[in-house]
Coordinates of C-alpha atoms in Angstrom, one line a residue:
M1 CA 54.6 125.7 40.5
A2 CA 53.2 122.3 40.9
D3 CA 49.7 123.8 40.8
L4 CA 50.2 125.7 38.0
D5 CA 51.5 122.7 36.0
R6 CA 48.4 120.6 36.9
A7 CA 46.1 123.2 35.8
T8 CA 47.7 123.5 32.6
Y9 CA 48.8 119.9 32.1
P10 CA 46.2 117.8 34.1
P11 CA 46.8 114.1 34.4
V12 CA 46.5 111.6 31.3
S13 CA 46.1 108.0 31.1
V14 CA 47.1 106.2 28.1
V15 CA 45.8 103.0 27.1
V16 CA 47.9 100.2 25.6
A17 CA 45.9 97.2 24.6
T18 CA 48.3 94.0 24.2
R19 CA 49.0 90.5 23.5
D20 CA 52.2 88.6 23.0
R21 CA 54.2 91.5 21.7
P22 CA 56.5 92.1 24.9
G23 CA 59.6 93.4 23.0
L24 CA 57.5 95.9 21.4
L25 CA 55.3 97.0 23.9
E26 CA 58.1 97.6 26.3
R27 CA 59.3 100.2 23.9
A28 CA 55.8 101.6 23.3
V29 CA 55.3 101.5 27.1
G30 CA 58.8 103.4 27.7
A31 CA 58.0 106.3 25.3
I32 CA 54.8 107.2 27.2
L33 CA 56.2 106.8 30.7
D34 CA 59.3 109.0 29.1
Q35 CA 57.1 111.6 27.8
D36 CA 58.5 115.5 28.3
Y37 CA 55.2 116.6 29.8
P38 CA 55.1 118.4 33.2
G39 CA 51.7 116.5 34.5
E40 CA 50.9 113.2 35.8
V41 CA 50.9 110.4 33.4
E42 CA 49.3 106.9 34.2
C43 CA 49.4 103.9 31.8
V44 CA 47.3 101.2 31.8
V45 CA 48.4 98.4 29.6
V46 CA 45.5 95.8 29.2
Y47 CA 46.3 91.9 28.4
D48 CA 44.0 90.4 25.8
H49 CA 43.1 87.2 27.9
T50 CA 46.7 86.3 28.2
D51 CA 48.9 86.3 31.2
I52 CA 49.8 89.4 32.7
R53 CA 53.6 89.9 32.5
P54 CA 54.6 92.9 34.3
L55 CA 57.1 95.0 32.5
D56 CA 60.5 95.8 33.9
L57 CA 61.0 99.7 33.1
P58 CA 61.8 102.5 35.3
V59 CA 59.0 104.5 36.1
P60 CA 59.8 108.1 36.8
P61 CA 58.2 110.1 39.2
G62 CA 54.8 111.8 37.9
R63 CA 54.1 108.2 36.4
V64 CA 52.0 105.4 37.2
L65 CA 52.2 101.9 35.2
R66 CA 49.4 99.7 35.8
H67 CA 48.7 95.9 34.2
V68 CA 45.0 94.7 33.9
N69 CA 43.3 92.1 32.3
N70 CA 40.9 92.6 29.7
T71 CA 37.4 92.1 30.8
H72 CA 35.6 92.6 28.1
S73 CA 35.2 90.8 24.4
R74 CA 38.6 89.4 23.1
G75 CA 40.6 91.5 20.5
L76 CA 41.7 95.2 20.2
P77 CA 38.1 96.9 20.8
G78 CA 37.4 95.0 24.3
G79 CA 40.7 95.9 24.9
R80 CA 40.7 99.7 24.6
N81 CA 37.1 99.5 26.4
T82 CA 38.6 97.8 29.5
G83 CA 41.4 100.5 29.5
A84 CA 39.2 103.5 29.1
A85 CA 37.1 101.9 32.0
E86 CA 40.1 101.7 34.4
A87 CA 41.6 105.0 33.7
R88 CA 41.6 107.2 36.3
H89 CA 42.1 110.7 34.8
D90 CA 39.8 112.8 32.7
L91 CA 42.1 113.1 29.8
I92 CA 42.5 109.8 27.6
A93 CA 44.9 108.5 25.2
F94 CA 45.7 105.6 23.2
C95 CA 48.4 103.8 22.0
D96 CA 49.1 100.6 19.9
D97 CA 51.6 98.1 21.5
D98 CA 53.6 98.0 18.4
D99 CA 53.7 102.1 17.7
H100 CA 55.7 104.7 20.4
W101 CA 55.4 108.1 20.6
L102 CA 58.1 111.2 20.4
P103 CA 58.7 113.2 23.9
G104 CA 56.6 115.9 22.8
K105 CA 53.2 114.5 21.9
L106 CA 51.3 114.6 25.3
R107 CA 52.4 118.0 25.8
R108 CA 51.8 119.6 22.3
Q109 CA 48.4 117.7 22.4
V110 CA 47.0 118.7 25.6
E111 CA 47.8 122.4 24.8
L112 CA 46.1 122.3 21.6
L113 CA 42.9 120.3 23.5
A114 CA 42.9 123.2 26.0
A115 CA 43.3 125.6 23.3
R116 CA 40.4 124.2 21.2
P117 CA 37.5 123.3 23.7
E118 CA 34.8 122.5 20.7
A119 CA 37.4 119.9 19.5
A120 CA 36.2 116.3 20.3
A121 CA 40.1 115.1 20.0
A122 CA 43.4 115.9 19.3
S123 CA 45.3 114.1 16.7
C124 CA 48.9 114.7 15.2
A125 CA 50.9 113.7 12.2
I126 CA 52.7 110.4 12.2
R127 CA 55.6 108.6 11.1
L128 CA 55.5 105.2 9.4
E129 CA 58.6 102.8 10.2
G130 CA 59.1 99.8 8.9
P131 CA 61.5 97.8 6.7
G132 CA 62.3 99.8 3.5
I133 CA 60.0 102.5 4.6
A134 CA 60.4 105.9 6.6
K135 CA 57.9 108.0 5.6
D136 CA 56.1 111.3 7.1
R137 CA 52.3 111.7 6.6
R138 CA 51.2 115.1 7.6
L139 CA 47.5 116.6 6.9
D140 CA 47.6 120.0 5.2
R141 CA 44.5 121.3 7.7
T142 CA 44.1 122.0 11.3
E143 CA 41.1 119.7 11.9
V144 CA 39.1 117.0 10.7
T145 CA 35.5 117.0 10.6
L146 CA 32.8 114.5 10.3
A147 CA 32.3 115.4 6.3
D148 CA 36.3 114.7 6.0
F149 CA 35.8 111.4 7.6
V150 CA 32.7 110.4 5.3
E151 CA 34.7 111.3 2.3
D152 CA 37.9 109.3 3.3
R153 CA 39.4 107.5 5.9
V154 CA 42.3 110.1 6.6
M155 CA 44.8 107.5 7.9
E156 CA 47.2 110.3 9.4
V157 CA 44.5 110.2 12.2
H158 CA 45.7 107.1 13.5
S159 CA 44.6 105.3 16.6
S160 CA 47.9 105.6 18.4
T161 CA 47.7 109.6 18.0
L162 CA 44.1 110.2 19.9
L163 CA 43.6 112.0 22.8
L164 CA 40.2 113.0 24.2
R165 CA 38.4 114.0 27.3
R166 CA 36.4 111.6 29.4
S167 CA 33.1 113.8 28.4
T168 CA 33.7 112.9 24.9
W169 CA 34.3 109.3 25.5
D170 CA 31.1 109.3 27.7
A171 CA 29.3 110.9 25.0
V172 CA 30.1 109.3 21.8
G173 CA 30.4 105.8 23.7
P174 CA 32.9 103.1 23.6
V175 CA 34.6 101.4 20.6
D176 CA 32.3 99.0 19.2
E177 CA 32.6 95.6 19.9
E178 CA 30.1 93.9 17.8
L179 CA 32.1 95.1 14.5
P180 CA 32.7 91.8 13.1
G181 CA 36.5 90.7 13.7
G182 CA 37.0 94.3 15.1
Y183 CA 37.9 95.2 11.4
G184 CA 37.8 99.0 10.9
E185 CA 37.0 99.5 14.7
D186 CA 38.9 102.9 14.8
Y187 CA 37.6 104.2 11.6
E188 CA 33.9 103.3 13.2
W189 CA 34.7 104.9 16.2
L190 CA 36.2 107.9 14.5
L191 CA 32.8 108.5 12.7
R192 CA 31.3 108.9 16.0
I193 CA 33.8 111.1 17.5
A194 CA 34.0 113.6 14.8
A195 CA 29.7 113.8 15.1
H196 CA 30.7 115.1 18.1
G197 CA 33.0 117.7 17.2
P198 CA 36.2 118.0 14.9
V199 CA 39.7 116.3 15.4
A200 CA 42.3 119.3 16.4
V201 CA 45.5 118.4 14.6
V202 CA 48.8 119.3 15.9
P203 CA 51.0 119.6 12.6
E204 CA 54.2 117.9 13.8
V205 CA 55.2 114.4 13.6
L206 CA 54.6 112.9 17.4
V207 CA 54.0 109.3 17.0
A208 CA 55.8 106.6 14.7
V209 CA 53.5 103.9 13.7
D210 CA 55.0 100.2 12.9
W211 CA 54.4 99.9 9.2
H212 CA 55.6 96.4 8.6
G213 CA 53.8 95.4 5.3
G214 CA 51.9 92.8 7.4
S215 CA 48.4 92.7 8.8
F216 CA 46.1 90.8 10.9
F217 CA 43.4 90.4 8.6
F218 CA 45.7 89.6 5.8
G219 CA 43.6 86.9 4.4
R220 CA 40.7 87.5 6.6
W221 CA 38.5 88.5 3.4
A222 CA 35.5 87.2 4.7
V223 CA 36.0 89.4 7.8
I224 CA 36.7 92.2 6.0
V225 CA 33.9 91.9 3.9
E226 CA 31.4 91.2 6.6
A227 CA 32.8 94.2 8.9
T228 CA 32.5 97.0 5.8
R229 CA 29.1 96.0 5.5
Y230 CA 28.6 96.3 9.0
L231 CA 29.8 99.9 8.8
I232 CA 27.7 101.0 5.9
D233 CA 24.5 99.8 7.6
K234 CA 25.5 101.4 11.1
H235 CA 26.3 104.7 9.6
P236 CA 23.8 105.9 7.0
E237 CA 25.7 109.1 6.9
L238 CA 28.2 107.5 4.8
A239 CA 25.6 107.4 1.8
G240 CA 26.0 111.5 1.9
S241 CA 29.2 110.9 -0.4
R242 CA 29.4 109.0 -3.3
T243 CA 33.2 109.2 -3.2
G244 CA 33.3 108.0 0.5
L245 CA 30.7 105.4 -0.4
A246 CA 32.7 104.3 -3.7
R247 CA 35.9 103.7 -1.5
L248 CA 33.9 101.3 1.1
H249 CA 32.5 99.3 -1.4
G250 CA 35.6 99.3 -3.5
Q251 CA 37.2 97.5 -0.1
I252 CA 34.3 95.2 -0.4
A253 CA 35.0 94.3 -4.4
F254 CA 38.7 93.8 -3.3
A255 CA 38.0 91.6 -0.6
L256 CA 35.6 89.7 -2.5
A257 CA 38.2 89.1 -5.3
S258 CA 40.9 88.2 -3.4
G259 CA 38.8 85.6 -1.2
R260 CA 37.9 84.3 -5.0
R261 CA 34.3 85.2 -4.7
R262 CA 34.8 86.4 -8.4
R263 CA 31.1 86.8 -9.4
E264 CA 30.2 88.9 -5.9
A265 CA 33.6 90.9 -6.7
V266 CA 32.6 91.8 -10.3
R267 CA 28.8 92.9 -9.4
E268 CA 30.6 95.0 -6.4
L269 CA 32.6 96.5 -9.0
G270 CA 29.5 97.8 -10.9
R271 CA 28.4 99.6 -7.8
V272 CA 31.8 101.2 -7.5
L273 CA 31.7 102.3 -10.8
R274 CA 28.5 103.7 -11.1
L275 CA 29.5 105.7 -7.6
N276 CA 32.7 106.7 -8.8
P277 CA 34.4 105.5 -11.9
R278 CA 37.6 107.0 -10.5
E279 CA 38.0 104.9 -7.4
K280 CA 41.5 103.7 -7.2
R281 CA 40.3 100.2 -5.7
V282 CA 38.9 99.6 -9.1
L283 CA 42.6 99.6 -10.7
V284 CA 43.7 97.0 -7.9
T285 CA 40.8 94.6 -7.8
V286 CA 40.5 93.8 -11.7
P287 CA 43.9 91.9 -11.8
V288 CA 42.7 89.9 -8.7
V289 CA 39.5 89.0 -10.5
L290 CA 41.6 88.2 -13.5
G291 CA 43.9 86.1 -11.0
L292 CA 46.9 87.7 -12.3
L293 CA 47.4 89.1 -8.7
S294 CA 46.8 87.8 -5.0
G295 CA 45.1 90.3 -2.7
E296 CA 47.9 89.5 -0.4
R297 CA 50.8 90.5 -3.2
V298 CA 48.8 93.7 -4.3
L299 CA 48.5 94.8 -0.4
R300 CA 52.4 94.2 0.2
L301 CA 52.8 96.1 -3.0
A302 CA 50.9 99.3 -2.0
Q303 CA 52.1 99.2 1.6
R304 CA 55.7 99.6 0.4
T305 CA 54.5 103.2 -0.6
G306 CA 53.2 103.8 2.6
R307 CA 49.1 103.5 1.6
G308 CA 47.2 100.7 2.0
V309 CA 44.2 99.3 -0.5

């Protein structure tokens, strides 16, 4: 029976990059170790250039908990790349330190990936949880393709949902550590993953995403502008969708306006309108350009509904 389980449910390595979130980290790692999964599970916690503080958690049979330092560049991309390099198994999953998995997450995704050999990765539906919000986000499709990601970010394919084979990791390359500030690293990486094959989707909600209404990038408007322009330059396929390109230029316009670079924002809005007059970021950027609302205020209002800008 053990050999059968190993063939059907092969060992999985799970990477959790972290920095100074001890309570949330324990919740995330505890949910990984407690997965209803017959195969082996290795959890690699990567500390981002800070002292390792080993977690005092029970480690059930068939589970391994390891603590390592980030040996790559400081930040989330470097932490994920360190964890993937340390991972000992051919299936690799990722979980942010402030999110947590439901018990059947690995089982359902491993089964789906086995049934979809052409898929580059597996994802699942998510639940947004935070002050004043508890909202399920499900996709009405069984896979997400490169064309879908070019058109839209598809936020349901969250970094904490991803499971992929080592062969996919090797083919698409690591998370981009050159991306300015690490902003949008998950979307940039997903574009490369989807170019390798579709992302198969488990329809059930299997990951709870901490939706606290804040962001590491609140107020870092110049970084957002630089990173989004970097993304557009790196991925020429984005130019194949006027809707998708308008969305990204809309993000730039919003960040420019929020950073009080209003003349630049107006010029960027003109580009957005030429690409797609219906782009929603035009409506949220105009009040910021006019000084009626701050960018931070707009983001908080949007996130209360489970959306970003």
